[in-house]
Short mmCIF file of C-alpha atoms and ligand atoms in Angstrom, two decimals:
data_model
loop_
_atom_site.label_atom_id
_atom_site.label_comp_id
_atom_site.label_asym_id
_atom_site.label_seq_id
_atom_site.Cartn_x
_atom_site.Cartn_y
_atom_site.Cartn_z
CA MET W 19 -23.70 18.81 -93.99
CA TYR W 20 -20.81 16.41 -94.03
CA LEU W 21 -17.45 15.91 -95.65
CA ARG W 22 -17.36 12.97 -98.02
CA HIS W 23 -13.69 13.31 -98.75
CA LEU W 24 -10.73 15.14 -97.28
CA GLN W 25 -7.34 15.59 -98.84
CA VAL W 26 -4.45 17.60 -97.44
CA GLY W 27 -1.07 18.21 -99.03
CA GLN W 28 2.01 19.66 -97.32
CA PHE W 29 -0.20 20.55 -94.39
CA ARG W 30 1.58 20.37 -91.00
CA SER W 31 3.18 16.91 -90.72
CA TRP W 32 1.30 15.59 -93.74
CA GLU W 33 2.93 15.25 -97.10
CA LEU W 34 -0.34 13.86 -98.35
CA ALA W 35 -3.41 12.50 -96.65
CA ASP W 36 -6.37 11.24 -98.59
CA LEU W 37 -9.39 10.16 -96.65
CA ALA W 38 -12.89 9.03 -97.62
CA LEU W 39 -15.35 10.04 -94.93
CA THR W 40 -18.91 9.10 -94.07
CA PRO W 41 -21.74 10.68 -92.11
CA GLY W 42 -21.95 9.76 -88.43
CA PRO W 43 -19.03 9.51 -86.05
CA THR W 44 -15.48 8.86 -87.24
CA VAL W 45 -12.67 8.34 -84.77
CA LEU W 46 -9.11 9.13 -85.78
CA VAL W 47 -6.85 7.09 -83.54
CA GLY W 48 -3.10 6.91 -83.29
CA ARG W 49 -0.22 7.55 -80.97
CA ASN W 50 0.70 11.07 -79.86
CA GLY W 51 2.18 13.25 -82.52
CA GLN W 52 1.02 11.17 -85.50
CA GLY W 53 -0.99 13.96 -87.09
CA LYS W 54 -4.57 13.40 -85.91
CA THR W 55 -5.14 16.95 -84.75
CA ASN W 56 -3.42 18.20 -87.89
CA LEU W 57 -6.17 16.57 -89.96
CA VAL W 58 -9.05 18.09 -88.03
CA GLU W 59 -7.24 21.40 -87.94
CA ALA W 60 -7.37 21.29 -91.74
CA VAL W 61 -11.13 20.75 -91.59
CA GLY W 62 -11.44 23.71 -89.23
CA TYR W 63 -9.41 25.80 -91.65
CA LEU W 64 -12.06 25.29 -94.32
CA ALA W 65 -14.62 26.75 -91.95
CA THR W 66 -12.73 29.70 -90.48
CA LEU W 67 -9.67 30.21 -92.71
CA GLY W 68 -7.71 29.95 -89.50
CA SER W 69 -6.43 27.40 -87.05
CA HIS W 70 -7.68 26.68 -83.54
CA ARG W 71 -4.07 26.28 -82.43
CA VAL W 72 -2.10 29.11 -83.99
CA SER W 73 -2.95 32.59 -85.15
CA ALA W 74 -0.60 32.68 -88.15
CA ASP W 75 -0.64 30.42 -91.19
CA ALA W 76 3.09 29.69 -91.42
CA PRO W 77 3.07 26.74 -88.96
CA LEU W 78 0.39 25.06 -91.06
CA VAL W 79 2.72 24.57 -93.99
CA ARG W 80 4.92 21.52 -93.82
CA HIS W 81 8.58 22.18 -93.01
CA GLY W 82 10.39 22.74 -96.28
CA ALA W 83 7.25 23.46 -98.34
CA THR W 84 5.99 26.90 -99.33
CA GLN W 85 2.33 26.09 -99.66
CA ALA W 86 -0.24 23.78 -98.09
CA VAL W 87 -3.42 22.57 -99.75
CA VAL W 88 -6.67 21.44 -98.17
CA ARG W 89 -9.30 19.94 -100.44
CA ALA W 90 -12.67 18.57 -99.47
CA ALA W 91 -15.82 17.22 -101.03
CA LEU W 92 -18.69 18.70 -99.06
CA ARG W 93 -22.21 17.29 -99.09
CA LYS W 94 -24.70 20.01 -98.39
CA ASP W 95 -28.41 20.16 -99.20
CA GLU W 96 -28.19 17.12 -101.51
CA ARG W 97 -25.44 18.80 -103.49
CA GLU W 98 -21.76 18.09 -103.57
CA LEU W 99 -19.25 20.92 -103.54
CA LEU W 100 -15.54 20.65 -104.08
CA VAL W 101 -13.72 23.15 -101.87
CA GLU W 102 -10.00 23.81 -102.32
CA VAL W 103 -7.86 26.11 -100.25
CA GLU W 104 -4.24 26.94 -100.96
CA ILE W 105 -2.50 28.30 -97.89
CA ASN W 106 0.28 30.67 -98.87
CA PRO W 107 1.84 32.25 -95.79
CA GLY W 108 2.94 35.80 -96.49
CA ARG W 109 0.93 35.88 -99.70
CA ALA W 110 -2.77 35.75 -100.48
CA ASN W 111 -4.47 32.40 -100.06
CA ARG W 112 -6.35 31.02 -103.01
CA VAL W 113 -9.74 29.40 -102.72
CA ARG W 114 -11.77 27.53 -105.31
CA VAL W 115 -15.26 26.15 -105.09
CA ASN W 116 -16.16 23.63 -107.76
CA ARG W 117 -12.93 24.66 -109.48
CA ALA W 118 -14.02 28.27 -109.85
CA PRO W 119 -11.67 30.66 -108.04
CA LEU W 120 -13.26 32.96 -105.48
CA GLN W 121 -12.33 36.59 -105.82
CA ARG W 122 -11.54 36.76 -102.12
CA PRO W 123 -10.83 33.85 -99.80
CA ARG W 124 -13.28 35.16 -97.22
CA GLU W 125 -16.13 34.45 -99.64
CA LEU W 126 -15.67 30.85 -98.57
CA LEU W 127 -16.69 31.59 -94.99
CA GLY W 128 -20.07 30.18 -94.07
CA LEU W 129 -19.98 27.39 -96.64
CA VAL W 130 -18.29 24.74 -94.51
CA ARG W 131 -19.65 25.05 -91.01
CA THR W 132 -17.91 23.32 -88.14
CA VAL W 133 -18.09 23.42 -84.39
CA LEU W 134 -14.77 22.42 -82.96
CA PHE W 135 -14.14 21.52 -79.35
CA ALA W 136 -10.53 21.11 -78.28
CA PRO W 137 -8.33 21.52 -75.21
CA GLU W 138 -7.50 25.00 -76.50
CA ASP W 139 -11.09 25.99 -75.75
CA LEU W 140 -10.22 26.29 -72.11
CA ALA W 141 -8.88 29.67 -73.20
CA LEU W 142 -12.47 30.72 -73.89
CA VAL W 143 -12.97 30.71 -70.16
CA ARG W 144 -9.51 31.54 -68.89
CA GLY W 145 -7.77 33.31 -71.73
CA ASP W 146 -7.56 36.88 -72.93
CA PRO W 147 -10.52 38.82 -74.35
CA ALA W 148 -9.02 38.42 -77.84
CA GLU W 149 -9.80 34.68 -77.68
CA ARG W 150 -13.43 35.34 -76.94
CA ARG W 151 -13.75 38.08 -79.54
CA ARG W 152 -12.36 35.74 -82.14
CA PHE W 153 -14.75 33.03 -81.02
CA LEU W 154 -17.71 35.41 -81.31
CA ASP W 155 -16.68 36.73 -84.69
CA ASP W 156 -16.03 33.28 -86.14
CA LEU W 157 -19.46 32.15 -85.05
CA LEU W 158 -20.97 35.37 -86.35
CA VAL W 159 -19.50 34.82 -89.78
CA SER W 160 -20.46 31.19 -89.83
CA ARG W 161 -24.02 32.24 -89.13
CA THR W 162 -24.10 35.35 -91.30
CA PRO W 163 -21.40 35.16 -94.00
CA ARG W 164 -22.01 38.76 -95.09
CA LEU W 165 -20.35 39.88 -91.87
CA ALA W 166 -16.99 38.50 -92.98
CA GLY W 167 -16.66 41.66 -95.06
CA VAL W 168 -17.66 43.92 -92.18
CA ARG W 169 -15.16 42.25 -89.88
CA SER W 170 -12.27 42.47 -92.30
CA ASP W 171 -13.11 46.06 -93.28
CA TYR W 172 -13.23 46.96 -89.61
CA ASP W 173 -9.82 45.38 -89.01
CA ARG W 174 -8.36 47.24 -91.97
CA VAL W 175 -9.80 50.61 -90.91
CA LEU W 176 -8.60 50.03 -87.37
CA LYS W 177 -5.06 49.36 -88.57
CA GLN W 178 -5.04 52.47 -90.71
CA ARG W 179 -6.53 54.59 -87.98
CA ASN W 180 -3.95 53.33 -85.50
CA ALA W 181 -1.16 54.11 -87.94
CA LEU W 182 -2.53 57.61 -88.32
CA LEU W 183 -2.87 58.09 -84.55
CA LYS W 184 0.77 57.19 -84.14
CA THR W 185 1.76 60.09 -86.35
CA ALA W 186 -1.05 62.47 -85.31
CA LYS W 187 0.76 63.81 -82.30
CA LEU W 188 3.61 65.07 -84.45
CA ALA W 189 1.66 66.14 -87.51
CA ARG W 190 -1.23 67.83 -85.65
CA GLY W 191 -3.74 69.74 -87.89
CA ASN W 192 -3.78 67.73 -91.11
CA ALA W 193 -3.67 64.38 -89.43
CA LEU W 194 -6.64 65.25 -87.26
CA ALA W 195 -8.75 66.14 -90.28
CA THR W 196 -7.89 62.78 -91.86
CA LEU W 197 -8.64 61.10 -88.57
CA GLU W 198 -12.22 62.27 -88.79
CA VAL W 199 -12.65 60.43 -92.06
CA TRP W 200 -11.42 57.24 -90.41
CA ASP W 201 -13.65 57.87 -87.41
CA GLY W 202 -16.62 57.75 -89.77
CA HIS W 203 -15.58 54.38 -91.24
CA LEU W 204 -14.64 52.94 -87.88
CA THR W 205 -17.87 53.86 -86.14
CA GLU W 206 -20.08 52.81 -89.02
CA LEU W 207 -18.47 49.37 -89.33
CA GLY W 208 -18.04 49.11 -85.58
CA GLY W 209 -21.75 49.76 -85.07
CA GLN W 210 -22.63 46.92 -87.44
CA LEU W 211 -20.19 44.53 -85.81
CA LEU W 212 -21.39 45.43 -82.33
CA ALA W 213 -25.04 45.04 -83.22
CA ALA W 214 -24.34 41.61 -84.70
CA ARG W 215 -22.31 40.51 -81.69
CA LEU W 216 -25.01 41.65 -79.25
CA GLN W 217 -27.64 39.76 -81.21
CA LEU W 218 -25.42 36.68 -81.24
CA VAL W 219 -24.79 36.82 -77.50
CA ALA W 220 -28.52 37.21 -76.87
CA ASP W 221 -29.32 34.26 -79.16
CA LEU W 222 -26.56 32.02 -77.85
CA ALA W 223 -27.05 32.72 -74.13
CA PRO W 224 -30.09 30.49 -73.50
CA TYR W 225 -28.38 27.59 -75.28
CA VAL W 226 -25.32 28.05 -73.08
CA THR W 227 -27.42 28.03 -69.91
CA ASP W 228 -29.17 24.82 -71.03
CA ALA W 229 -26.01 23.11 -72.19
CA TYR W 230 -24.17 23.93 -68.98
CA ALA W 231 -27.00 22.54 -66.88
CA GLY W 232 -26.85 19.35 -68.96
CA VAL W 233 -23.07 19.05 -68.72
CA ALA W 234 -22.53 20.02 -65.10
CA GLY W 235 -25.56 18.19 -63.74
CA PRO W 236 -28.02 18.97 -60.97
CA GLY W 237 -27.03 21.45 -58.30
CA ALA W 238 -24.51 23.26 -60.50
CA ASP W 239 -24.41 27.03 -60.73
CA ARG W 240 -26.28 28.69 -63.58
CA ALA W 241 -24.20 29.69 -66.57
CA ALA W 242 -24.96 32.89 -68.47
CA LEU W 243 -23.35 35.17 -71.06
CA GLY W 244 -22.83 38.89 -71.03
CA TYR W 245 -21.05 41.43 -73.18
CA THR W 246 -18.83 44.20 -71.95
CA SER W 247 -17.90 47.13 -74.12
CA SER W 248 -15.91 50.32 -74.33
CA VAL W 249 -19.19 51.80 -75.54
CA PRO W 250 -21.63 51.92 -72.61
CA LEU W 251 -24.64 51.39 -74.84
CA ALA W 252 -23.23 48.12 -76.17
CA GLY W 253 -23.13 46.30 -72.88
CA ASP W 254 -21.94 46.40 -69.33
CA GLY W 255 -21.19 42.70 -68.98
CA THR W 256 -24.25 41.73 -66.97
CA PRO W 257 -26.02 38.50 -67.99
CA ALA W 258 -27.93 38.82 -71.26
CA ASP W 259 -31.63 39.24 -70.68
CA PRO W 260 -34.01 38.13 -73.44
CA ASP W 261 -36.43 40.92 -72.51
CA ARG W 262 -33.85 43.66 -72.96
CA ALA W 263 -34.18 45.46 -76.29
CA LEU W 264 -30.94 45.50 -78.25
CA PRO W 265 -29.55 48.75 -79.67
CA ARG W 266 -29.55 49.10 -83.45
CA ALA W 267 -26.36 49.39 -85.51
CA ASP W 268 -26.92 53.10 -86.19
CA GLU W 269 -27.49 53.82 -82.51
CA LEU W 270 -24.31 51.98 -81.68
CA ALA W 271 -22.40 53.87 -84.36
CA ALA W 272 -23.60 57.14 -82.81
CA ALA W 273 -22.59 55.96 -79.35
CA LEU W 274 -19.18 55.02 -80.74
CA ARG W 275 -18.79 58.49 -82.22
CA ASP W 276 -19.60 60.12 -78.89
CA ARG W 277 -17.19 57.94 -77.01
CA ILE W 278 -14.42 58.51 -79.54
CA ALA W 279 -14.89 62.25 -79.22
CA GLU W 280 -14.59 61.95 -75.46
CA ARG W 281 -11.38 59.99 -75.67
CA ARG W 282 -9.82 61.80 -78.61
CA LYS W 283 -7.02 63.38 -76.61
CA GLU W 284 -6.14 60.14 -74.88
CA GLU W 285 -6.08 58.33 -78.22
CA VAL W 286 -3.74 60.84 -79.74
CA ASP W 287 -1.50 60.72 -76.67
CA ARG W 288 -1.30 56.96 -76.68
CA GLY W 289 -1.39 56.48 -80.42
CA ILE W 290 -4.02 53.75 -80.47
CA THR W 291 -7.76 53.35 -80.91
CA LEU W 292 -9.29 52.96 -77.47
CA VAL W 293 -12.95 52.64 -78.41
CA GLY W 294 -14.66 49.95 -80.44
CA PRO W 295 -15.51 46.26 -80.65
CA HIS W 296 -11.80 45.37 -80.74
CA ARG W 297 -11.65 46.37 -77.04
CA ASP W 298 -14.72 44.43 -75.93
CA ASP W 299 -15.19 41.11 -74.22
CA LEU W 300 -17.65 38.30 -73.89
CA VAL W 301 -18.33 37.64 -70.21
CA LEU W 302 -19.01 34.10 -69.02
CA HIS W 303 -20.95 34.11 -65.79
CA LEU W 304 -21.15 31.17 -63.47
CA GLY W 305 -23.59 31.70 -60.63
CA PRO W 306 -22.79 35.00 -58.92
CA ALA W 307 -19.31 35.51 -60.40
CA PRO W 308 -17.57 35.62 -63.76
CA ALA W 309 -16.10 32.20 -64.64
CA LYS W 310 -12.75 33.78 -65.38
CA GLY W 311 -10.80 33.99 -62.17
CA TYR W 312 -13.41 32.08 -60.16
CA ALA W 313 -14.40 28.81 -61.83
CA SER W 314 -12.57 25.62 -60.89
CA HIS W 315 -10.69 23.60 -63.48
CA GLY W 316 -13.62 21.19 -63.92
CA GLU W 317 -16.14 24.02 -64.08
CA SER W 318 -14.04 25.83 -66.67
CA TRP W 319 -13.96 22.70 -68.81
CA SER W 320 -17.70 22.25 -68.44
CA PHE W 321 -18.24 25.87 -69.43
CA ALA W 322 -16.04 25.60 -72.49
CA LEU W 323 -17.85 22.43 -73.50
CA ALA W 324 -21.25 24.02 -72.86
CA VAL W 325 -20.35 27.00 -75.06
CA LYS W 326 -19.43 24.69 -77.92
CA LEU W 327 -22.51 22.54 -77.50
CA ALA W 328 -24.52 25.75 -77.51
CA CYS W 329 -22.93 26.79 -80.81
CA PHE W 330 -23.86 23.45 -82.26
CA ALA W 331 -27.44 23.75 -81.02
CA LEU W 332 -27.78 27.31 -82.33
CA LEU W 333 -26.44 26.50 -85.80
CA ARG W 334 -28.53 23.33 -85.90
CA ALA W 335 -31.66 25.29 -85.00
CA GLU W 336 -31.00 27.72 -87.85
CA GLY W 337 -30.00 25.34 -90.62
CA ASP W 338 -28.43 21.98 -91.19
CA ASP W 339 -26.05 20.43 -88.70
CA PRO W 340 -22.53 21.84 -88.65
CA ILE W 341 -19.74 19.25 -88.67
CA LEU W 342 -18.82 18.52 -85.09
CA VAL W 343 -15.09 18.16 -84.45
CA LEU W 344 -13.89 16.85 -81.11
CA ASP W 345 -10.15 17.03 -80.76
CA ASP W 346 -8.71 15.04 -77.93
CA VAL W 347 -11.41 15.93 -75.46
CA PHE W 348 -12.87 12.68 -74.16
CA ALA W 349 -9.78 11.83 -72.13
CA GLU W 350 -10.21 15.11 -70.24
CA LEU W 351 -13.85 14.60 -69.33
CA ASP W 352 -15.41 12.62 -66.52
CA ALA W 353 -18.21 10.12 -67.12
CA GLY W 354 -21.09 12.57 -66.80
CA ARG W 355 -19.64 15.12 -69.16
CA ARG W 356 -18.57 12.41 -71.61
CA SER W 357 -22.10 11.17 -71.91
CA ALA W 358 -23.51 14.70 -72.33
CA LEU W 359 -21.09 15.21 -75.19
CA ALA W 360 -21.65 11.73 -76.60
CA GLU W 361 -25.35 12.36 -76.80
CA VAL W 362 -24.95 15.42 -78.99
CA ALA W 363 -22.09 13.90 -80.98
CA GLY W 364 -24.12 10.76 -81.63
CA SER W 365 -26.95 12.80 -83.10
CA ALA W 366 -24.82 15.07 -85.31
CA GLU W 367 -24.81 14.49 -89.03
CA GLN W 368 -21.04 14.08 -88.94
CA THR W 369 -18.65 14.03 -86.01
CA LEU W 370 -14.89 13.80 -86.36
CA ILE W 371 -13.15 12.70 -83.19
CA THR W 372 -9.46 12.38 -82.43
CA ALA W 373 -8.12 10.25 -79.60
CA ALA W 374 -4.79 8.67 -78.76
CA VAL W 375 -6.62 5.77 -77.15
CA ALA W 376 -9.82 4.52 -78.77
CA GLU W 377 -11.12 3.37 -75.39
CA ASP W 378 -11.40 7.00 -74.31
CA VAL W 379 -14.18 7.47 -76.85
CA PRO W 380 -17.66 6.36 -75.74
CA VAL W 381 -18.65 3.08 -77.41
CA ALA W 382 -21.61 4.65 -79.19
CA LEU W 383 -19.27 6.95 -81.11
CA ARG W 384 -16.81 4.34 -82.27
CA GLY W 385 -18.44 3.95 -85.68
CA THR W 386 -15.80 4.35 -88.34
CA ARG W 387 -12.19 4.20 -87.27
CA VAL W 388 -9.24 5.78 -89.01
CA GLN W 389 -5.79 4.63 -87.99
CA VAL W 390 -3.29 7.47 -88.11
CA ALA W 391 0.33 6.32 -88.06
CA ASP W 392 3.57 6.76 -89.93
CA GLY W 393 2.31 9.51 -92.18
CA ARG W 394 -0.71 7.54 -93.30
CA ALA W 395 -4.40 7.70 -92.46
CA THR W 396 -6.15 4.39 -93.09
CA VAL W 397 -9.84 3.67 -92.71
CA LEU W 398 -10.18 0.45 -90.69
CA PRO W 399 -12.89 -2.10 -91.37
CA ALA W 400 -15.93 -1.49 -89.16
CA GLU W 401 -15.90 -3.15 -85.76
CA ALA W 402 -18.21 -6.17 -85.49
CA ASP W 403 -20.51 -4.41 -83.04
CA PRO W 404 -19.74 -0.77 -82.47
CA GLY W 405 -22.71 -0.55 -80.08
CA ALA W 406 -24.64 1.53 -82.56
CA GLY W 407 -27.69 3.32 -81.31
CA SER W 408 -26.81 3.36 -77.65
CA VAL W 409 -25.39 6.42 -76.06
CA SER W 410 -24.88 5.02 -72.58
CA ASP W 411 -21.44 3.63 -72.17
CA ASP W 412 -20.89 0.71 -69.83
CA GLU W 413 -17.18 1.03 -70.08
CA GLU W 414 -17.16 4.51 -68.60
CA THR W 415 -14.85 4.67 -65.69
CA GLY W 416 -14.29 8.38 -65.47
CA GLU W 417 -10.60 7.60 -65.58
CA VAL W 418 -8.34 10.23 -67.03
CA HIS W 419 -5.71 9.10 -69.47
CA GLY W 420 -2.71 11.13 -70.44
CA GLY W 421 -3.13 12.91 -73.78
N1 ATP I 27 4.58 22.67 -90.18
C1 ATP I 27 4.90 21.43 -89.81
N2 ATP I 27 5.74 20.69 -90.56
C2 ATP I 27 6.06 19.44 -90.19
N3 ATP I 27 5.61 18.83 -89.09
C3 ATP I 27 4.78 19.53 -88.30
C4 ATP I 27 4.39 20.85 -88.62
N4 ATP I 27 3.56 21.30 -87.65
C5 ATP I 27 3.45 20.30 -86.77
N5 ATP I 27 4.16 19.23 -87.15
C6 ATP I 27 4.29 17.95 -86.46
O1 ATP I 27 3.02 17.37 -86.31
C7 ATP I 27 3.04 16.58 -85.14
C8 ATP I 27 1.83 16.85 -84.29
O2 ATP I 27 0.71 16.43 -84.97
P1 ATP I 27 -0.69 16.43 -84.23
O3 ATP I 27 -0.78 17.57 -83.32
O4 ATP I 27 -1.70 16.26 -85.28
O5 ATP I 27 -0.54 15.11 -83.37
P2 ATP I 27 -1.68 14.23 -82.75
O6 ATP I 27 -1.76 12.96 -83.51
O7 ATP I 27 -2.92 15.00 -82.64
O8 ATP I 27 -1.05 13.94 -81.32
P3 ATP I 27 -1.70 13.95 -79.85
O9 ATP I 27 -2.33 12.61 -79.66
O10 ATP I 27 -0.53 14.15 -78.98
O11 ATP I 27 -2.67 15.07 -79.78
C9 ATP I 27 4.26 16.93 -84.35
O12 ATP I 27 5.16 15.87 -84.43
C10 ATP I 27 4.78 18.16 -85.04
O13 ATP I 27 6.18 18.23 -84.99
MG1 MG I 28 -3.88 15.92 -81.04
#
């Protein structure tokens, strides 16, 4: 799939940007702070209904405006779809596909598929578990859109259950009876979410191992994924093993129920839900140790990159290419990792790249250039010889430029 057209209004720094796009690589270049990342953030929003930089929507709306709009013409399976998202912080977003409003914004999820790699992805390796859970769930939904409903129902039930737990200590009897109703919802939805995550980790793991070997080169430690859970049955964090049978959703729901019963008193005392997928974590293993707390800066970058390349490979293997978005990453990578990334990016149906300095981007990816400056995004005429077809980059120096 690819975007043929992107328009944003009152989004971040943009009053209006209107951009015709083509398949293949496109590089958005411009000085720092001109709005390059803002444009690809808008593309990411179409895929996840969220931003890779902030967790709330308010910063996405231009100062002084109350609403931002992202509109795109998507080419998918020989068809063209017009996707429009109105971002209304504090109120419900509105989404239309081919001008028909969707009943719920989340029905959009899965239509536009992107894999975005950005400096923020270092948090996948070094950040809190919440970062990795969000990563897993976004990929899950991109792969299996039906799960968007399960995820949001789970979040809603969790909130309500937590609210009830807060009052349970005071109210006693009645509250505990109501709690059991919420336990049922929580464990049923939690079992489905857990089963889907475990399947995803098992499916993604071999791609991560391969991608890391490609990125980090010979002699590097082996990368692997694991899943750690508050429910013993759902995972103890050890590297995923393709021969290990995965528990079913109903088995996981039962295990959740048992665990909740065990921790009931503690939950009531503390007033929060202590068991469930919202407490779990994706574990990134590098050689004998978890990457978090052990991996070097370069290894952490390689791991983050490998995870994103693995997502791309997984989605590609299961359908058409997702749109690859590379935000400001080439300047951070050395020559070897640049070429590993360039190889995948060069083969993707569409790659959107941002860079402050065009020279940071491997020659083979400098197809179409968009100049971003002074509130305008302008497609530049094609370079005489963008070095099409070749992935090797003679100009590579491994130098690191300031972002
Ligand atoms: N809600 C908003 N309203 C207005 N301006 C905003 C808003 N959010 C961010 N900005 C502005 O957008 C600019 C940053 O844009 P962006 O991150 O896209 O820059 P960039 O071109 O990617 O720069 P760099 O090369 O440094 O990564 C900043 O000047 C910031 O003040
Ligand atoms: Mg940027």
